[in-house]
Amino acid sequence: KAGVTQTPRYLIKTRGQQVTLSCSPISGHRSVSWYQQTPGQGLQFLFEYFSETQRNKGNFPGRFSGRQFSNSRSEMNVSTLELGDSALYLCASSLRDRGGTQYFGPGTRLTVL
Amino acid sequence: DQQVKQNSPSLSVQEGRISILNCDYTNSMFDYFLWYKKYPAEGPTFLISISSIKDKNEDGRFTVFLNKSAKHLSLHIVPSQPGDSAVYFCAVQDSNYQLIWGAGTKLIIKP
């Protein structure tokens, strides 16, 4: 079974631009969660989508948004980029059941100049 | 207020010895606990989990212990190997199926 894939792997943008990141979950997984990891920081939860609906949301500004398609693929968008948005963005898929393990993609490294 | 705490930012262990990583949580209603391993610039990899009905789960060199009364879990790695050098995160699943993460512990295995 193929793992979680994320595209692109690396991205360089300038302040004020917007960016869209993509995540394809493991086949059969309908839950996709997004996380931000900055240097020296743990995993900061952004949001979770399940069956095309946002189910959980972390404490991030409205510049961060997402969506999920009928095939469970998910996209994350960040508008009006700031220098502090430079981070590794990770997505994880799961079955969304009790004890359901999340499986992570390799991440997208975003650098904002 | 942190619901999941890993109080040791880093830990250094001699190769071949036991590594013990600790994690504390605040909510006694949590019922699933997981450990992940992460190398730099990669996504975390699932290691091992335990449900609240157990107090121990073992998988090869990795054992997770759960002390519900103390709201504490630990990950034991025996014997420690150089490839175990990574950041280890504990996570708990809440009632909304969301994982709540600790800040991580960087494990360094010395030759």
mmCIF file of C-alpha atoms in Angstrom:
data_model
loop_
_atom_site.group_PDB
_atom_site.id
_atom_site.type_symbol
_atom_site.label_atom_id
_atom_site.label_comp_id
_atom_site.label_asym_id
_atom_site.label_seq_id
_atom_site.Cartn_x
_atom_site.Cartn_y
_atom_site.Cartn_z
ATOM 1 C CA LYS A 1 0.000 0.000 0.000
ATOM 2 C CA ALA A 2 1.394 3.393 -0.969
ATOM 3 C CA GLY A 3 2.140 5.796 1.860
ATOM 4 C CA VAL A 4 1.112 9.405 2.335
ATOM 5 C CA THR A 5 2.465 11.662 -0.374
ATOM 6 C CA GLN A 6 2.952 15.409 -0.209
ATOM 7 C CA THR A 7 3.741 17.833 -2.999
ATOM 8 C CA PRO A 8 5.794 19.822 -3.483
ATOM 9 C CA ARG A 9 8.613 18.726 -1.183
ATOM 10 C CA TYR A 10 10.284 22.126 -1.180
ATOM 11 C CA LEU A 11 8.953 25.587 -1.832
ATOM 12 C CA ILE A 12 10.409 29.082 -1.702
ATOM 13 C CA LYS A 13 8.064 32.056 -1.619
ATOM 14 C CA THR A 14 8.283 35.736 -0.743
ATOM 15 C CA ARG A 15 6.312 37.647 1.863
ATOM 16 C CA GLY A 16 2.796 38.484 0.816
ATOM 17 C CA GLN A 17 2.452 35.616 -1.649
ATOM 18 C CA GLN A 18 0.157 32.676 -1.164
ATOM 19 C CA VAL A 19 0.906 28.972 -1.349
ATOM 20 C CA THR A 20 -1.020 25.730 -1.788
ATOM 21 C CA LEU A 21 0.272 22.416 -0.505
ATOM 22 C CA SER A 22 -1.161 19.048 -1.451
ATOM 23 C CA CYS A 23 -1.530 15.764 0.418
ATOM 24 C CA SER A 24 -2.679 12.360 -0.829
ATOM 25 C CA PRO A 25 -3.596 9.984 2.001
ATOM 26 C CA ILE A 26 -3.147 6.255 2.220
ATOM 27 C CA SER A 27 -5.806 4.458 0.201
ATOM 28 C CA GLY A 28 -8.883 3.910 2.370
ATOM 29 C CA HIS A 29 -8.016 6.654 4.854
ATOM 30 C CA ARG A 30 -10.585 9.422 4.894
ATOM 31 C CA SER A 31 -9.059 11.602 7.600
ATOM 32 C CA VAL A 32 -6.257 14.037 6.816
ATOM 33 C CA SER A 33 -4.632 16.199 9.480
ATOM 34 C CA TRP A 34 -2.184 19.031 8.876
ATOM 35 C CA TYR A 35 0.638 20.114 11.179
ATOM 36 C CA GLN A 36 3.272 22.821 11.235
ATOM 37 C CA GLN A 37 6.717 22.181 12.639
ATOM 38 C CA THR A 38 9.159 25.037 13.108
ATOM 39 C CA PRO A 39 12.792 24.580 14.220
ATOM 40 C CA GLY A 40 12.971 23.437 17.813
ATOM 41 C CA GLN A 41 9.208 23.208 18.074
ATOM 42 C CA GLY A 42 6.903 20.281 18.360
ATOM 43 C CA LEU A 43 4.022 19.545 16.067
ATOM 44 C CA GLN A 44 1.469 22.334 15.953
ATOM 45 C CA PHE A 45 -1.933 21.105 14.822
ATOM 46 C CA LEU A 46 -3.555 23.117 12.039
ATOM 47 C CA PHE A 47 -6.757 21.277 11.138
ATOM 48 C CA GLU A 48 -8.285 17.934 10.297
ATOM 49 C CA TYR A 49 -10.562 17.013 7.431
ATOM 50 C CA PHE A 50 -12.759 13.940 7.281
ATOM 51 C CA SER A 51 -15.218 13.168 4.504
ATOM 52 C CA GLU A 52 -14.649 16.634 2.998
ATOM 53 C CA THR A 53 -15.582 18.397 6.262
ATOM 54 C CA GLN A 54 -13.296 20.175 8.691
ATOM 55 C CA ARG A 55 -13.648 18.287 11.987
ATOM 56 C CA ASN A 56 -11.004 19.875 14.188
ATOM 57 C CA LYS A 57 -9.132 23.139 14.049
ATOM 58 C CA GLY A 58 -6.009 24.347 15.825
ATOM 59 C CA ASN A 59 -5.133 27.838 16.931
ATOM 60 C CA PHE A 60 -3.894 29.364 13.685
ATOM 61 C CA PRO A 61 -5.013 32.589 11.969
ATOM 62 C CA GLY A 62 -7.528 32.583 9.159
ATOM 63 C CA ARG A 63 -4.705 32.905 6.612
ATOM 64 C CA PHE A 64 -4.371 29.158 6.985
ATOM 65 C CA SER A 65 -7.140 27.223 5.305
ATOM 66 C CA GLY A 66 -7.715 23.825 3.841
ATOM 67 C CA ARG A 67 -10.081 21.628 1.980
ATOM 68 C CA GLN A 68 -10.617 17.994 1.149
ATOM 69 C CA PHE A 69 -11.853 16.454 -2.058
ATOM 70 C CA SER A 70 -14.136 13.501 -2.603
ATOM 71 C CA ASN A 71 -11.133 11.215 -3.195
ATOM 72 C CA SER A 72 -9.822 12.248 0.282
ATOM 73 C CA ARG A 73 -6.923 14.235 -1.144
ATOM 74 C CA SER A 74 -6.427 17.445 0.789
ATOM 75 C CA GLU A 75 -4.940 20.837 0.126
ATOM 76 C CA MET A 76 -3.720 23.465 2.527
ATOM 77 C CA ASN A 77 -3.507 27.121 1.579
ATOM 78 C CA VAL A 78 -1.627 29.920 3.283
ATOM 79 C CA SER A 79 -2.370 33.429 2.095
ATOM 80 C CA THR A 80 -0.355 36.601 2.649
ATOM 81 C CA LEU A 81 2.754 34.717 3.671
ATOM 82 C CA GLU A 82 4.849 35.981 6.576
ATOM 83 C CA LEU A 83 8.466 35.191 7.421
ATOM 84 C CA GLY A 84 7.267 33.207 10.442
ATOM 85 C CA ASP A 85 5.375 30.824 8.187
ATOM 86 C CA SER A 86 8.668 29.215 7.185
ATOM 87 C CA ALA A 87 8.320 25.675 8.467
ATOM 88 C CA LEU A 88 7.957 22.010 7.654
ATOM 89 C CA TYR A 89 4.302 21.313 6.889
ATOM 90 C CA LEU A 90 3.240 17.752 7.537
ATOM 91 C CA CYS A 91 0.085 15.939 6.706
ATOM 92 C CA ALA A 92 -1.066 12.685 8.229
ATOM 93 C CA SER A 93 -3.820 10.289 7.264
ATOM 94 C CA SER A 94 -5.782 7.891 9.417
ATOM 95 C CA LEU A 95 -8.930 5.798 9.639
ATOM 96 C CA ARG A 96 -10.222 8.117 12.351
ATOM 97 C CA ASP A 97 -11.137 5.340 14.758
ATOM 98 C CA ARG A 98 -10.351 4.803 18.444
ATOM 99 C CA GLY A 99 -6.650 4.175 18.695
ATOM 100 C CA GLY A 100 -6.325 5.044 15.039
ATOM 101 C CA THR A 101 -2.726 5.719 14.217
ATOM 102 C CA GLN A 102 -1.840 8.679 12.042
ATOM 103 C CA TYR A 103 0.597 8.050 9.219
ATOM 104 C CA PHE A 104 2.683 10.952 8.074
ATOM 105 C CA GLY A 105 3.935 12.100 4.733
ATOM 106 C CA PRO A 106 7.503 13.360 4.211
ATOM 107 C CA GLY A 107 6.427 16.995 4.577
ATOM 108 C CA THR A 108 6.741 20.154 2.527
ATOM 109 C CA ARG A 109 9.545 22.497 3.498
ATOM 110 C CA LEU A 110 8.307 26.054 2.982
ATOM 111 C CA THR A 111 10.770 28.936 3.073
ATOM 112 C CA VAL A 112 9.425 32.491 3.061
ATOM 113 C CA LEU A 113 11.911 35.195 2.081
ATOM 114 C CA ASP B 1 -1.980 24.731 29.341
ATOM 115 C CA GLN B 2 -0.063 21.742 28.024
ATOM 116 C CA GLN B 3 -2.057 18.534 28.223
ATOM 117 C CA VAL B 4 0.898 16.372 27.223
ATOM 118 C CA LYS B 5 4.360 17.068 28.590
ATOM 119 C CA GLN B 6 7.749 15.675 27.771
ATOM 120 C CA ASN B 7 9.933 17.356 30.340
ATOM 121 C CA SER B 8 13.295 16.264 28.977
ATOM 122 C CA PRO B 9 14.229 18.156 25.793
ATOM 123 C CA SER B 10 17.157 15.812 25.253
ATOM 124 C CA LEU B 11 18.638 12.557 26.493
ATOM 125 C CA SER B 12 22.048 11.031 25.863
ATOM 126 C CA VAL B 13 22.529 7.255 26.217
ATOM 127 C CA GLN B 14 25.436 4.909 25.581
ATOM 128 C CA GLU B 15 24.978 2.448 22.718
ATOM 129 C CA GLY B 16 23.764 -0.905 24.018
ATOM 130 C CA ARG B 17 22.209 0.543 27.184
ATOM 131 C CA ILE B 18 18.552 1.222 27.904
ATOM 132 C CA SER B 19 16.915 4.463 26.787
ATOM 133 C CA ILE B 20 13.910 5.608 28.805
ATOM 134 C CA LEU B 21 11.754 8.422 27.504
ATOM 135 C CA ASN B 22 9.002 9.864 29.652
ATOM 136 C CA CYS B 23 5.696 11.571 29.053
ATOM 137 C CA ASP B 24 3.043 12.980 31.408
ATOM 138 C CA TYR B 25 -0.548 13.870 30.621
ATOM 139 C CA THR B 26 -3.230 15.730 32.491
ATOM 140 C CA ASN B 27 -6.571 14.244 31.466
ATOM 141 C CA SER B 28 -7.499 10.880 32.948
ATOM 142 C CA MET B 29 -10.092 10.416 30.172
ATOM 143 C CA PHE B 30 -7.437 9.920 27.488
ATOM 144 C CA ASP B 31 -7.514 6.302 26.396
ATOM 145 C CA TYR B 32 -4.966 5.846 23.608
ATOM 146 C CA PHE B 33 -1.311 6.736 23.798
ATOM 147 C CA LEU B 34 1.234 6.637 21.002
ATOM 148 C CA TRP B 35 4.945 7.111 20.453
ATOM 149 C CA TYR B 36 6.474 8.437 17.248
ATOM 150 C CA LYS B 37 10.038 8.802 16.080
ATOM 151 C CA LYS B 38 11.186 11.648 13.864
ATOM 152 C CA TYR B 39 14.352 12.253 11.893
ATOM 153 C CA PRO B 40 15.181 15.797 10.730
ATOM 154 C CA ALA B 41 13.278 16.997 7.659
ATOM 155 C CA GLU B 42 11.097 13.859 7.605
ATOM 156 C CA GLY B 43 7.611 13.069 8.792
ATOM 157 C CA PRO B 44 7.191 11.267 12.143
ATOM 158 C CA THR B 45 7.057 7.486 12.033
ATOM 159 C CA PHE B 46 4.688 5.540 14.256
ATOM 160 C CA LEU B 47 6.540 3.332 16.749
ATOM 161 C CA ILE B 48 4.193 1.794 19.268
ATOM 162 C CA SER B 49 0.913 2.488 21.042
ATOM 163 C CA ILE B 50 -1.005 1.397 24.111
ATOM 164 C CA SER B 51 -4.604 1.614 25.191
ATOM 165 C CA SER B 52 -5.684 2.525 28.702
ATOM 166 C CA ILE B 53 -6.857 -1.028 29.412
ATOM 167 C CA LYS B 54 -3.243 -2.205 29.349
ATOM 168 C CA ASP B 55 -0.190 -1.214 31.342
ATOM 169 C CA LYS B 56 2.469 -2.568 28.997
ATOM 170 C CA ASN B 57 2.929 -3.167 25.294
ATOM 171 C CA GLU B 58 6.026 -4.606 23.705
ATOM 172 C CA ASP B 59 7.310 -4.644 20.128
ATOM 173 C CA GLY B 60 10.826 -5.899 19.654
ATOM 174 C CA ARG B 61 13.266 -3.540 21.322
ATOM 175 C CA PHE B 62 10.492 -1.068 22.172
ATOM 176 C CA THR B 63 8.242 -1.296 25.226
ATOM 177 C CA VAL B 64 5.700 1.267 26.353
ATOM 178 C CA PHE B 65 4.550 1.369 29.973
ATOM 179 C CA LEU B 66 1.410 3.148 31.138
ATOM 180 C CA ASN B 67 0.804 4.219 34.731
ATOM 181 C CA LYS B 68 -2.763 5.522 34.759
ATOM 182 C CA SER B 69 -2.788 6.563 38.394
ATOM 183 C CA ALA B 70 0.265 8.753 37.825
ATOM 184 C CA LYS B 71 -0.884 9.799 34.329
ATOM 185 C CA HIS B 72 2.517 8.831 33.059
ATOM 186 C CA LEU B 73 3.833 6.774 30.187
ATOM 187 C CA SER B 74 7.328 5.803 29.233
ATOM 188 C CA LEU B 75 9.080 4.296 26.247
ATOM 189 C CA HIS B 76 11.947 1.875 26.841
ATOM 190 C CA ILE B 77 14.404 1.038 24.086
ATOM 191 C CA VAL B 78 16.658 -1.922 24.774
ATOM 192 C CA PRO B 79 19.372 -2.160 23.592
ATOM 193 C CA SER B 80 19.837 1.331 22.211
ATOM 194 C CA GLN B 81 21.375 1.519 18.744
ATOM 195 C CA PRO B 82 22.897 4.431 16.786
ATOM 196 C CA GLY B 83 19.912 4.486 14.426
ATOM 197 C CA ASP B 84 17.676 5.248 17.398
ATOM 198 C CA SER B 85 19.089 8.782 17.535
ATOM 199 C CA ALA B 86 16.058 10.917 16.681
ATOM 200 C CA VAL B 87 13.365 13.046 18.270
ATOM 201 C CA TYR B 88 10.669 11.034 20.038
ATOM 202 C CA PHE B 89 7.164 12.384 20.453
ATOM 203 C CA CYS B 90 4.436 11.016 22.642
ATOM 204 C CA ALA B 91 0.842 11.696 21.659
ATOM 205 C CA VAL B 92 -2.561 11.002 23.156
ATOM 206 C CA GLN B 93 -5.865 10.662 21.341
ATOM 207 C CA ASP B 94 -8.679 12.844 22.633
ATOM 208 C CA SER B 95 -12.423 12.280 22.366
ATOM 209 C CA ASN B 96 -12.490 14.046 18.954
ATOM 210 C CA TYR B 97 -9.975 11.564 17.520
ATOM 211 C CA GLN B 98 -7.378 14.330 17.509
ATOM 212 C CA LEU B 99 -3.823 13.584 18.595
ATOM 213 C CA ILE B 100 -2.380 15.909 21.220
ATOM 214 C CA TRP B 101 1.392 15.995 21.067
ATOM 215 C CA GLY B 102 4.209 16.467 23.512
ATOM 216 C CA ALA B 103 7.095 18.774 22.618
ATOM 217 C CA GLY B 104 9.451 15.887 21.907
ATOM 218 C CA THR B 105 12.670 14.512 23.387
ATOM 219 C CA LYS B 106 15.846 14.388 21.339
ATOM 220 C CA LEU B 107 17.585 11.070 21.942
ATOM 221 C CA ILE B 108 21.306 10.859 21.224
ATOM 222 C CA ILE B 109 22.949 7.445 21.233
ATOM 223 C CA LYS B 110 26.665 7.681 21.928
ATOM 224 C CA PRO B 111 29.046 5.073 20.452
#
